[in-house]
Amino acid sequence: MAKPTGFLEYNRQDEGHLSIKERVKNYNEMLVPLSPEEINKQSARCMDCGIPFCHGYGCPLANRIPEFNDYVYQNRWKEALTILHSTNNFPEITGRICPAPCETACTLGLHDDPVTIKHIEYQIVEKGFKEGWIVPQIAPVKTGKRVAVVGAGPAGMAASQQLVRAGHSVTLFDRHENLGGLVRYGIPNFKLDKSIIDRRFEQMKAEGVEFKGGVNVGVDITAGYLKKDYDAVCLTMGAGVARDLNVAGRDLEGVHFALEMLGEQNKVLTGEIQKSDAQINAKGKVVVVIGGGDTGSDCVGTAHRQGAKKVYQFEILPKPPESRPDSTPWPMWPAILRTSTSQEEGCERRWCISTKEIIGKDSKVSSIKCVEVEWQKDDAGRWQMSEVAGSEFEIKADLILLAMGFVHVEHEGAIESLGTKLDNRGNIVVDENFHSNIEGVFSAGDSVLGASLVVKAISTGRKMAAAIDAWLRDK
Ligand SMILES: Cc1cc2nc3c(=O)[nH]c(=O)nc-3n(C[C@H](O)[C@H](O)[C@H](O)COP(=O)(O)OP(=O)(O)OC[C@H]3O[C@@H](n4cnc5c(N)ncnc54)[C@H](O)[C@@H]3O)c2cc1C
């Protein structure tokens, strides 16, 4: 145990952020790490409780949190790093952007603020890179088996790294030029700089992962060809079909899916496209973001940095409660009101708002018509939405961003040609070994789960890799 009285002596201290004024000037990461003295105190708050719910219930990766907290407290950072990497390939990603279900399950959180687990994770891995402790782990023996991984998001990256370390030859395909999936082409740089992905990719390349970017499987090469040419195929293609808004005016100029804007901005920052070629910009505009989640919040932060005049964010669901409701008791993930750093930067958030129509002038969006809604349970206990009579309103809008979630993996192309079985939500069906209905074709990440989280993509990617390794060795 780190320090038996630590949780009694020290209060929780979160990492800092650059001031709003400073950070909206550019797209740089805004996180300000805690000092070594402070991080030592924060690790001392871990109680090493009898049943660490953070590890066994909260974290999808089952990160061994009490152990790494203890090592950090003892200043044994290298051991902390080994423990962290034993369950998580990319703590530098989760340490920055995970919503940290480990913290909402922390036992200390029952009657005090939980341990600042996510930031301790960040500190461990950043120290590891700084000290040069993170080096390629090259498989001592090659198996001669070849695996194709389609989709280089966190699920595909984790699976590739695990498989190559197990001695298999791995080719990782992506339709984008660079790897990272939504972490590169969705999540903004101010939350996660793309050099963080490149740094890890260097290790993966040295371990033997062959990356083939700019290859759209199902268009440039067929999935059938991969199946013939490789011993196993992994589909880690994400849940790329965005939920659309079916209202009049949807086709007007200035109405875009969130990822069109976020992806474009990230490409400009890494030089993949020129700023002058970018099609979407919020500068001087009134921006309406439809969707109150993470994606919408990233649009808000990006719009601020592009110089938006005013930003609204509308959510169709009711405003969540400020504190943990009875419906999600500890250690469950609580459905509470959260305010992201982007929302802190200033935006008018409204809940229970539904869009009626988008209005345009000269084929460009000029305003949006909405209505307030209320939610009530019907006799069968299902939530039903109804419009509030007389609550319609119209506001000026120059740019509308649709951030209403994602429905499922793209079906056209690879999935249709393979005949992969889908569930009633359109996700790929796999068994407990991540094996689809097609012999030798496996799947993990958002393609299976539907739109989810990085931590779950890494977790399922790792589990799928272990299952493929066992399957290949069996053969
Ligand atoms: C804007 C935004 C913000 C988010 N913020 C967070 C956050 O803060 N924290 C968090 O935990 N999660 C966040 N998420 C969710 C998280 O990014 C995803 O859950 C995660 O990236 C899923 O990983 P994946 O590997 O399954 O799929 P993806 O990351 O979607 O990667 C799939 C890859 O497959 C490729 N692909 C698809 N089809 C083909 C094909 N036919 N041929 C070749 N390549 C193909 C795609 O190009 C893509 O690179 C966010 C998502 C979005 C959109």
Coordinates of C-alpha atoms and ligand atoms in Angstrom, one line a residue:
M1 CA 0.0 0.0 0.0
A2 CA 1.4 3.4 -1.0
K3 CA 0.8 5.2 2.3
P4 CA -1.7 4.0 4.8
T5 CA -2.8 7.5 5.8
G6 CA -2.4 9.2 2.4
F7 CA -6.1 9.5 1.6
L8 CA -6.6 11.2 5.0
E9 CA -3.7 13.6 4.6
Y10 CA -4.0 14.8 1.0
N11 CA -6.8 16.1 -1.1
R12 CA -7.3 15.2 -4.8
Q13 CA -5.5 17.5 -7.1
D14 CA -6.2 17.4 -10.9
E15 CA -3.8 18.2 -13.6
G16 CA -4.0 21.8 -14.9
H17 CA -4.9 23.4 -18.2
L18 CA -3.6 26.5 -19.9
S19 CA -5.9 29.5 -19.4
I20 CA -8.7 29.7 -21.9
K21 CA -7.3 33.0 -23.3
E22 CA -4.0 31.3 -24.0
R23 CA -5.2 27.9 -25.2
V24 CA -7.7 29.1 -27.8
K25 CA -4.9 30.9 -29.7
N26 CA -3.7 27.6 -31.2
Y27 CA -4.3 23.8 -31.3
N28 CA -1.5 22.8 -29.0
E29 CA -2.2 20.4 -26.1
M30 CA -3.5 22.4 -23.1
L31 CA -2.7 19.9 -20.3
V32 CA -0.4 21.2 -17.6
P33 CA 1.1 18.2 -15.6
L34 CA 1.3 18.0 -11.9
S35 CA 4.8 18.4 -10.3
P36 CA 6.7 15.3 -9.2
E37 CA 6.0 16.3 -5.5
E38 CA 2.3 16.6 -6.1
I39 CA 2.1 13.3 -8.1
N40 CA 3.8 11.5 -5.2
K41 CA 1.0 12.8 -2.9
Q42 CA -1.7 11.8 -5.4
S43 CA -0.4 8.3 -5.6
A44 CA -0.3 8.1 -1.8
R45 CA -4.1 8.6 -1.8
C46 CA -4.6 5.1 -3.2
M47 CA -5.9 3.0 -0.3
D48 CA -5.0 -0.4 -1.9
C49 CA -8.6 -1.3 -0.9
G50 CA -9.4 -5.0 -0.5
I51 CA -11.3 -5.3 -3.8
P52 CA -9.9 -2.7 -6.2
F53 CA -13.0 -1.8 -8.3
C54 CA -11.0 0.5 -10.4
H55 CA -9.1 -2.5 -11.8
G56 CA -11.7 -5.2 -11.7
Y57 CA -14.9 -3.3 -12.6
G58 CA -14.1 0.2 -13.9
C59 CA -11.2 -0.2 -16.3
P60 CA -12.0 -2.3 -19.4
L61 CA -8.3 -3.1 -19.7
A62 CA -8.1 -4.2 -16.1
N63 CA -5.2 -1.9 -15.5
R64 CA -3.4 -2.9 -12.3
I65 CA -4.0 0.5 -10.7
P66 CA -3.1 -0.1 -7.0
E67 CA 0.2 -1.7 -8.1
F68 CA 1.3 1.2 -10.3
N69 CA 0.2 3.7 -7.7
D70 CA 2.3 2.0 -5.1
Y71 CA 5.4 2.0 -7.4
V72 CA 4.9 5.7 -8.2
Y73 CA 4.7 6.5 -4.5
Q74 CA 7.9 4.5 -4.0
N75 CA 9.6 6.4 -6.8
R76 CA 10.0 3.1 -8.7
W77 CA 8.7 4.5 -12.0
K78 CA 10.2 1.9 -14.3
E79 CA 8.3 -0.9 -12.5
A80 CA 5.2 1.3 -12.6
L81 CA 5.6 1.5 -16.4
T82 CA 6.1 -2.3 -16.7
I83 CA 2.9 -2.9 -14.8
L84 CA 1.0 -0.3 -16.9
H85 CA 2.2 -1.7 -20.2
S86 CA 1.3 -5.2 -19.1
T87 CA -2.4 -4.4 -19.7
N88 CA -2.4 -1.3 -21.9
N89 CA -0.5 -0.8 -25.2
F90 CA -1.1 3.0 -25.4
P91 CA -1.4 4.6 -21.9
E92 CA -0.2 7.9 -23.5
I93 CA -3.6 7.9 -25.4
T94 CA -5.8 6.8 -22.5
G95 CA -3.9 9.0 -20.1
R96 CA -5.0 12.0 -22.1
I97 CA -8.5 11.2 -23.4
C98 CA -10.0 8.4 -21.5
P99 CA -13.2 9.4 -19.5
A100 CA -11.6 7.3 -16.7
P101 CA -14.3 4.8 -15.6
C102 CA -11.6 3.6 -13.2
E103 CA -12.0 6.8 -11.2
T104 CA -15.8 6.7 -10.9
A105 CA -15.3 3.1 -9.6
C106 CA -12.5 4.1 -7.1
T107 CA -13.4 2.9 -3.6
L108 CA -12.2 6.2 -2.2
G109 CA -14.8 7.9 -4.3
L110 CA -17.5 6.4 -2.1
H111 CA -17.1 9.1 0.4
D112 CA -14.3 11.4 -0.9
D113 CA -12.8 12.4 -4.2
P114 CA -11.3 9.4 -6.1
V115 CA -7.6 9.0 -6.8
T116 CA -6.4 10.9 -9.9
I117 CA -5.6 7.6 -11.7
K118 CA -5.7 8.9 -15.3
H119 CA -3.1 11.6 -14.6
I120 CA -0.9 9.2 -12.8
E121 CA -1.1 6.9 -15.9
Y122 CA -0.1 9.9 -18.1
Q123 CA 2.9 10.7 -15.9
I124 CA 4.2 7.1 -15.8
V125 CA 4.2 6.7 -19.6
E126 CA 5.5 10.2 -20.3
K127 CA 8.4 9.5 -17.9
G128 CA 8.9 6.2 -19.7
F129 CA 9.3 8.0 -23.1
K130 CA 11.5 10.7 -21.6
E131 CA 13.9 8.3 -19.9
G132 CA 14.1 6.1 -23.1
W133 CA 12.6 3.1 -21.3
I134 CA 10.0 2.5 -24.1
V135 CA 11.9 0.4 -26.7
P136 CA 10.8 -2.1 -29.3
Q137 CA 9.9 -5.6 -28.0
I138 CA 11.0 -7.8 -30.9
A139 CA 9.6 -11.3 -30.9
P140 CA 12.4 -13.8 -30.4
V141 CA 10.8 -16.4 -32.7
K142 CA 8.7 -15.9 -35.8
T143 CA 5.8 -18.2 -36.4
G144 CA 5.6 -17.8 -40.2
K145 CA 1.9 -17.0 -39.9
R146 CA 0.6 -13.9 -41.7
V147 CA -2.2 -11.7 -40.3
A148 CA -3.9 -8.8 -42.2
V149 CA -5.5 -6.1 -40.0
V150 CA -8.0 -3.8 -41.7
G151 CA -8.3 -0.5 -39.9
A152 CA -5.6 1.3 -38.0
G153 CA -7.5 2.9 -35.1
P154 CA -6.7 2.0 -31.5
A155 CA -8.3 -1.5 -31.9
G156 CA -6.2 -2.4 -35.0
M157 CA -3.1 -0.8 -33.6
A158 CA -3.3 -2.8 -30.3
A159 CA -4.1 -6.0 -32.1
S160 CA -1.2 -5.5 -34.5
Q161 CA 1.3 -4.8 -31.7
Q162 CA 0.2 -7.8 -29.7
L163 CA 0.3 -10.1 -32.8
V164 CA 3.7 -9.0 -34.0
R165 CA 5.1 -9.4 -30.5
A166 CA 3.7 -13.0 -30.5
G167 CA 5.9 -13.7 -33.6
H168 CA 3.3 -13.3 -36.4
S169 CA 3.9 -11.2 -39.5
V170 CA 1.4 -8.3 -39.4
T171 CA 0.2 -6.0 -42.2
L172 CA -2.0 -3.2 -41.0
F173 CA -4.1 -1.6 -43.7
D174 CA -6.0 1.8 -43.6
R175 CA -7.7 3.9 -46.1
H176 CA -6.1 7.0 -44.5
E177 CA -2.5 7.8 -45.2
N178 CA -1.6 7.7 -41.5
L179 CA -2.5 5.4 -38.7
G180 CA -4.6 6.2 -35.6
G181 CA -8.2 6.1 -36.8
L182 CA -10.5 8.5 -35.0
V183 CA -7.7 9.3 -32.6
R184 CA -5.9 11.0 -35.5
Y185 CA -8.7 12.1 -37.8
G186 CA -11.4 12.9 -35.1
I187 CA -10.0 13.8 -31.7
P188 CA -8.5 17.4 -31.9
N189 CA -4.8 18.1 -31.3
F190 CA -5.6 20.2 -28.3
K191 CA -6.7 17.0 -26.6
L192 CA -4.1 14.7 -28.2
D193 CA -1.2 15.9 -30.3
K194 CA -0.6 13.7 -33.3
S195 CA 3.1 13.4 -32.6
I196 CA 2.0 11.1 -29.7
I197 CA 0.7 8.6 -32.2
D198 CA 3.8 8.9 -34.4
R199 CA 6.1 8.3 -31.4
R200 CA 4.3 5.0 -30.7
F201 CA 4.2 4.0 -34.3
E202 CA 8.0 4.2 -34.4
Q203 CA 8.1 1.4 -31.8
M204 CA 5.5 -0.6 -33.7
K205 CA 7.4 -0.4 -37.0
A206 CA 10.6 -1.4 -35.3
E207 CA 8.8 -4.4 -33.9
G208 CA 7.8 -5.4 -37.4
V209 CA 4.3 -4.1 -38.0
E210 CA 4.0 -3.2 -41.7
F211 CA 1.7 -0.3 -42.3
K212 CA 0.0 0.1 -45.6
G213 CA -1.8 3.5 -45.6
G214 CA -4.0 4.8 -48.4
V215 CA -5.5 1.3 -49.1
N216 CA -9.3 1.1 -49.0
V217 CA -10.1 -2.5 -48.5
G218 CA -13.1 -3.4 -50.6
V219 CA -12.2 -0.8 -53.2
D220 CA -8.4 -0.9 -53.8
I221 CA -8.1 -4.6 -52.9
T222 CA -10.8 -7.1 -52.1
A223 CA -11.3 -8.6 -48.6
G224 CA -11.4 -11.9 -50.4
Y225 CA -7.9 -11.4 -51.6
L226 CA -6.7 -10.7 -48.0
K227 CA -8.5 -13.8 -46.8
K228 CA -6.7 -16.0 -49.4
D229 CA -3.3 -14.4 -48.9
Y230 CA -3.2 -14.2 -45.1
D231 CA -3.7 -16.9 -42.4
A232 CA -6.1 -14.6 -40.5
V233 CA -7.9 -11.3 -41.2
C234 CA -9.0 -8.8 -38.5
L235 CA -11.7 -6.2 -39.2
T236 CA -11.1 -3.2 -37.0
M237 CA -12.8 -0.7 -39.2
G238 CA -14.6 1.3 -36.6
A239 CA -18.2 2.5 -36.8
G240 CA -17.8 5.0 -39.6
V241 CA -21.4 5.6 -40.6
A242 CA -22.5 8.9 -38.9
R243 CA -26.1 9.4 -37.8
D244 CA -27.7 11.9 -40.2
L245 CA -30.4 14.6 -39.7
N246 CA -33.4 14.0 -41.8
V247 CA -34.9 17.5 -42.1
A248 CA -35.5 20.0 -44.9
G249 CA -32.4 22.0 -45.6
R250 CA -29.9 19.2 -44.7
D251 CA -28.3 19.6 -48.1
L252 CA -27.6 23.3 -47.8
E253 CA -24.0 24.6 -48.1
G254 CA -22.7 25.0 -44.5
V255 CA -24.2 21.8 -43.0
H256 CA -21.6 19.2 -42.4
F257 CA -21.0 16.0 -40.4
A258 CA -18.7 16.8 -37.4
L259 CA -15.9 14.5 -38.7
E260 CA -15.7 16.5 -41.9
M261 CA -14.7 19.5 -39.9
L262 CA -12.6 17.7 -37.3
G263 CA -10.8 15.5 -39.8
E264 CA -10.0 18.4 -42.1
Q265 CA -8.6 20.6 -39.3
N266 CA -6.4 17.8 -38.0
K267 CA -5.1 17.2 -41.6
V268 CA -4.3 20.9 -41.9
L269 CA -2.3 20.8 -38.7
T270 CA -0.2 17.8 -39.8
G271 CA 0.3 19.2 -43.3
E272 CA -1.7 16.4 -44.9
I273 CA -3.7 19.1 -46.7
Q274 CA -3.0 22.8 -47.2
K275 CA -5.0 25.3 -45.2
S276 CA -6.1 26.9 -48.4
D277 CA -7.7 23.6 -49.5
A278 CA -9.8 23.3 -46.4
Q279 CA -13.5 23.6 -47.1
I280 CA -14.9 24.2 -43.6
N281 CA -14.0 27.1 -41.3
A282 CA -15.9 28.7 -38.4
K283 CA -14.1 32.0 -38.6
G284 CA -16.5 34.8 -37.9
K285 CA -19.5 32.5 -38.0
V286 CA -22.4 31.6 -35.8
V287 CA -22.0 27.8 -35.3
V288 CA -24.7 25.4 -34.2
V289 CA -23.4 22.0 -33.1
I290 CA -26.2 19.4 -33.0
G291 CA -25.3 16.7 -30.4
G292 CA -24.2 17.1 -26.8
G293 CA -21.5 14.4 -26.6
D294 CA -17.7 14.2 -27.0
T295 CA -17.8 14.7 -30.7
G296 CA -20.0 17.8 -30.4
S297 CA -17.7 19.1 -27.7
D298 CA -14.7 18.7 -30.0
C299 CA -16.5 20.7 -32.6
V300 CA -17.1 23.4 -30.1
G301 CA -13.3 23.6 -29.2
T302 CA -12.3 23.5 -32.8
A303 CA -14.8 26.3 -33.7
H304 CA -13.4 28.5 -31.0
R305 CA -9.8 28.0 -32.3
Q306 CA -11.0 28.8 -35.8
G307 CA -12.4 32.1 -34.6
A308 CA -16.2 31.5 -34.4
K309 CA -18.4 34.4 -33.5
K310 CA -20.8 32.4 -31.4
V311 CA -21.2 28.7 -30.7
Y312 CA -24.4 26.8 -29.7
Q313 CA -24.6 23.2 -28.7
F314 CA -28.0 21.5 -28.8
E315 CA -28.8 18.1 -27.3
I316 CA -32.1 16.3 -27.7
L317 CA -31.9 14.5 -24.4
P318 CA -32.7 16.1 -21.0
K319 CA -30.0 17.8 -19.0
P320 CA -28.4 15.2 -16.7
P321 CA -28.3 15.7 -12.9
E322 CA -25.2 17.4 -11.3
S323 CA -24.5 14.6 -8.9
R324 CA -24.7 10.8 -9.1
P325 CA -28.3 9.7 -9.5
D326 CA -29.7 6.6 -7.7
S327 CA -30.0 4.9 -11.1
T328 CA -26.2 4.7 -11.4
P329 CA -24.8 4.1 -7.9
W330 CA -21.1 3.6 -7.2
P331 CA -19.1 1.9 -8.8
M332 CA -21.2 2.3 -12.0
W333 CA -20.4 5.0 -14.6
P334 CA -22.7 7.9 -13.4
A335 CA -25.0 9.6 -15.9
I336 CA -24.1 13.2 -14.7
L337 CA -23.6 16.6 -16.2
R338 CA -20.1 16.9 -17.5
T339 CA -18.5 20.1 -18.8
S340 CA -15.6 19.6 -21.1
T341 CA -12.7 22.0 -21.5
S342 CA -14.1 23.0 -24.9
Q343 CA -17.5 23.8 -23.3
E344 CA -15.7 25.8 -20.6
E345 CA -14.3 28.0 -23.4
G346 CA -17.8 29.3 -24.0
C347 CA -20.8 27.9 -25.7
E348 CA -24.5 28.1 -25.2
R349 CA -25.6 24.6 -24.3
R350 CA -29.2 23.7 -24.4
W351 CA -31.0 20.4 -23.7
C352 CA -34.3 18.9 -24.9
I353 CA -33.9 20.6 -28.3
S354 CA -35.0 19.0 -31.6
T355 CA -34.3 20.4 -35.0
K356 CA -37.3 21.0 -37.3
E357 CA -35.7 22.6 -40.4
I358 CA -32.6 24.2 -41.7
I359 CA -33.2 27.4 -43.6
G360 CA -31.0 28.8 -46.4
K361 CA -30.5 31.8 -48.6
D362 CA -28.7 31.4 -52.0
S363 CA -28.2 27.7 -51.3
K364 CA -26.3 28.5 -48.1
V365 CA -27.5 27.9 -44.5
S366 CA -28.8 31.1 -42.9
S367 CA -30.8 29.9 -39.8
I368 CA -32.1 26.9 -38.0
K369 CA -35.6 26.2 -36.7
C370 CA -35.9 24.1 -33.5
V371 CA -38.4 23.1 -30.9
E372 CA -38.2 22.2 -27.3
V373 CA -39.1 18.6 -26.4
E374 CA -40.1 16.7 -23.3
W375 CA -39.5 13.1 -22.4
Q376 CA -42.0 10.9 -20.6
K377 CA -42.2 7.1 -20.0
D378 CA -45.1 5.3 -21.7
D379 CA -47.1 2.5 -20.2
A380 CA -44.5 0.0 -21.2
G381 CA -41.8 2.0 -19.5
R382 CA -40.2 3.2 -22.7
W383 CA -39.1 6.9 -23.0
Q384 CA -41.2 8.9 -25.5
M385 CA -40.4 12.3 -26.8
S386 CA -43.0 15.0 -27.5
E387 CA -42.8 18.6 -28.7
V388 CA -43.6 21.4 -26.3
A389 CA -46.5 23.3 -27.9
G390 CA -45.5 26.9 -28.9
S391 CA -41.8 26.4 -28.1
E392 CA -40.5 26.7 -31.7
F393 CA -37.7 29.1 -32.2
E394 CA -35.3 30.1 -35.0
I395 CA -31.8 31.3 -34.7
K396 CA -29.3 32.6 -37.1
A397 CA -26.7 30.0 -38.2
D398 CA -23.8 30.1 -40.7
L399 CA -22.4 26.7 -40.0
I400 CA -24.2 23.6 -38.7
L401 CA -22.2 20.6 -37.5
L402 CA -24.0 17.2 -37.0
A403 CA -22.5 15.4 -34.1
M404 CA -25.3 13.0 -33.3
G405 CA -23.3 9.8 -33.0
F406 CA -22.4 6.9 -35.3
V407 CA -24.7 4.1 -36.3
H408 CA -22.4 1.2 -37.3
V409 CA -19.5 0.0 -39.3
E410 CA -19.6 0.7 -43.1
H411 CA -21.3 -2.3 -44.7
E412 CA -20.5 -1.6 -48.4
G413 CA -17.3 -3.1 -49.7
A414 CA -15.3 -5.4 -47.4
I415 CA -18.1 -6.5 -45.0
E416 CA -20.7 -7.2 -47.7
S417 CA -18.3 -9.0 -49.9
L418 CA -17.2 -11.3 -47.1
G419 CA -20.8 -11.9 -46.0
T420 CA -19.9 -11.1 -42.4
K421 CA -22.9 -11.6 -40.1
L422 CA -24.3 -8.4 -38.5
D423 CA -26.5 -7.9 -35.4
N424 CA -29.8 -5.9 -35.5
R425 CA -27.8 -2.7 -34.9
G426 CA -25.5 -3.3 -37.9
N427 CA -22.4 -4.3 -35.9
I428 CA -20.3 -7.3 -36.7
V429 CA -21.3 -10.4 -34.7
V430 CA -18.4 -12.3 -33.1
D431 CA -18.1 -15.2 -30.7
E432 CA -16.3 -15.1 -27.3
N433 CA -13.0 -15.5 -29.3
F434 CA -13.8 -12.4 -31.5
H435 CA -14.3 -14.9 -34.4
S436 CA -16.9 -13.8 -37.0
N437 CA -19.1 -16.3 -38.9
I438 CA -16.4 -16.4 -41.5
E439 CA -13.6 -18.9 -40.8
G440 CA -10.4 -17.0 -40.1
V441 CA -12.0 -13.5 -40.0
F442 CA -12.0 -11.8 -36.6
S443 CA -13.3 -8.4 -35.5
A444 CA -12.9 -6.0 -32.5
G445 CA -13.3 -2.3 -31.5
D446 CA -16.2 -0.1 -32.6
S447 CA -17.0 -2.4 -35.6
V448 CA -18.3 -4.9 -33.0
L449 CA -19.3 -2.6 -30.1
G450 CA -20.8 0.3 -32.0
A451 CA -19.3 3.8 -31.3
S452 CA -17.6 3.4 -28.0
L453 CA -14.3 4.4 -26.3
V454 CA -10.6 4.2 -27.0
V455 CA -10.0 2.1 -23.9
K456 CA -12.6 -0.5 -25.1
A457 CA -11.0 -0.5 -28.6
I458 CA -7.6 -1.3 -27.1
S459 CA -9.1 -3.8 -24.7
T460 CA -11.0 -5.8 -27.4
G461 CA -8.1 -5.4 -29.8
R462 CA -5.8 -7.1 -27.3
K463 CA -8.3 -9.9 -26.5
M464 CA -8.9 -10.5 -30.2
A465 CA -5.1 -10.8 -30.7
A466 CA -4.8 -13.3 -28.0
A467 CA -7.6 -15.4 -29.5
I468 CA -6.1 -15.2 -33.0
D469 CA -2.7 -16.3 -31.6
A470 CA -4.3 -19.3 -29.9
W471 CA -6.3 -20.1 -33.1
L472 CA -3.2 -19.9 -35.3
R473 CA -1.1 -22.0 -33.0
D474 CA -3.9 -24.6 -32.8
K475 CA -3.9 -24.8 -36.6
Ligands
LIG1 C1 -14.7 13.3 -32.5 C2 -14.5 12.1 -31.6 C3 -14.0 12.3 -30.3 C4 -13.8 11.2 -29.5 N1 -13.3 11.4 -28.3 C5 -13.1 10.4 -27.5 C6 -12.5 10.6 -26.2 O1 -12.2 11.7 -25.8 N2 -12.2 9.5 -25.5 C7 -12.5 8.2 -25.9 O2 -12.2 7.2 -25.2 N3 -13.1 8.0 -27.1 C8 -13.4 9.0 -27.9 N4 -14.0 8.8 -29.1 C9 -14.3 7.5 -29.5 C10 -13.0 6.7 -30.0 O3 -12.2 7.6 -30.9 C11 -13.4 5.4 -30.8 O4 -14.2 4.7 -29.9 C12 -12.2 4.6 -31.1 O5 -11.3 5.3 -32.0 C13 -12.6 3.3 -31.9 O6 -11.4 2.6 -32.3 P1 -11.5 1.6 -33.5 O7 -10.1 1.2 -33.7 O8 -12.5 0.6 -33.2 O9 -12.0 2.4 -34.7 P2 -11.5 3.8 -35.4 O10 -10.7 4.6 -34.5 O11 -12.7 4.4 -36.0 O12 -10.6 3.3 -36.6 C14 -11.1 2.6 -37.7 C15 -10.1 2.7 -38.9 O13 -10.5 1.8 -39.9 C16 -10.3 2.4 -41.1 N5 -11.2 1.8 -42.2 C17 -12.5 1.7 -42.2 N6 -12.9 1.0 -43.2 C18 -11.8 0.7 -44.0 C19 -11.6 0.0 -45.2 N7 -12.6 -0.5 -45.9 N8 -10.3 -0.1 -45.6 C20 -9.3 0.4 -44.9 N9 -9.4 1.1 -43.7 C21 -10.7 1.2 -43.3 C22 -10.7 3.9 -40.9 O14 -10.1 4.7 -41.8 C23 -10.1 4.1 -39.5 O15 -8.8 4.6 -39.5 C24 -14.2 9.9 -30.0 C25 -14.7 9.7 -31.2 C26 -14.9 10.8 -32.1 C27 -15.5 10.7 -33.4

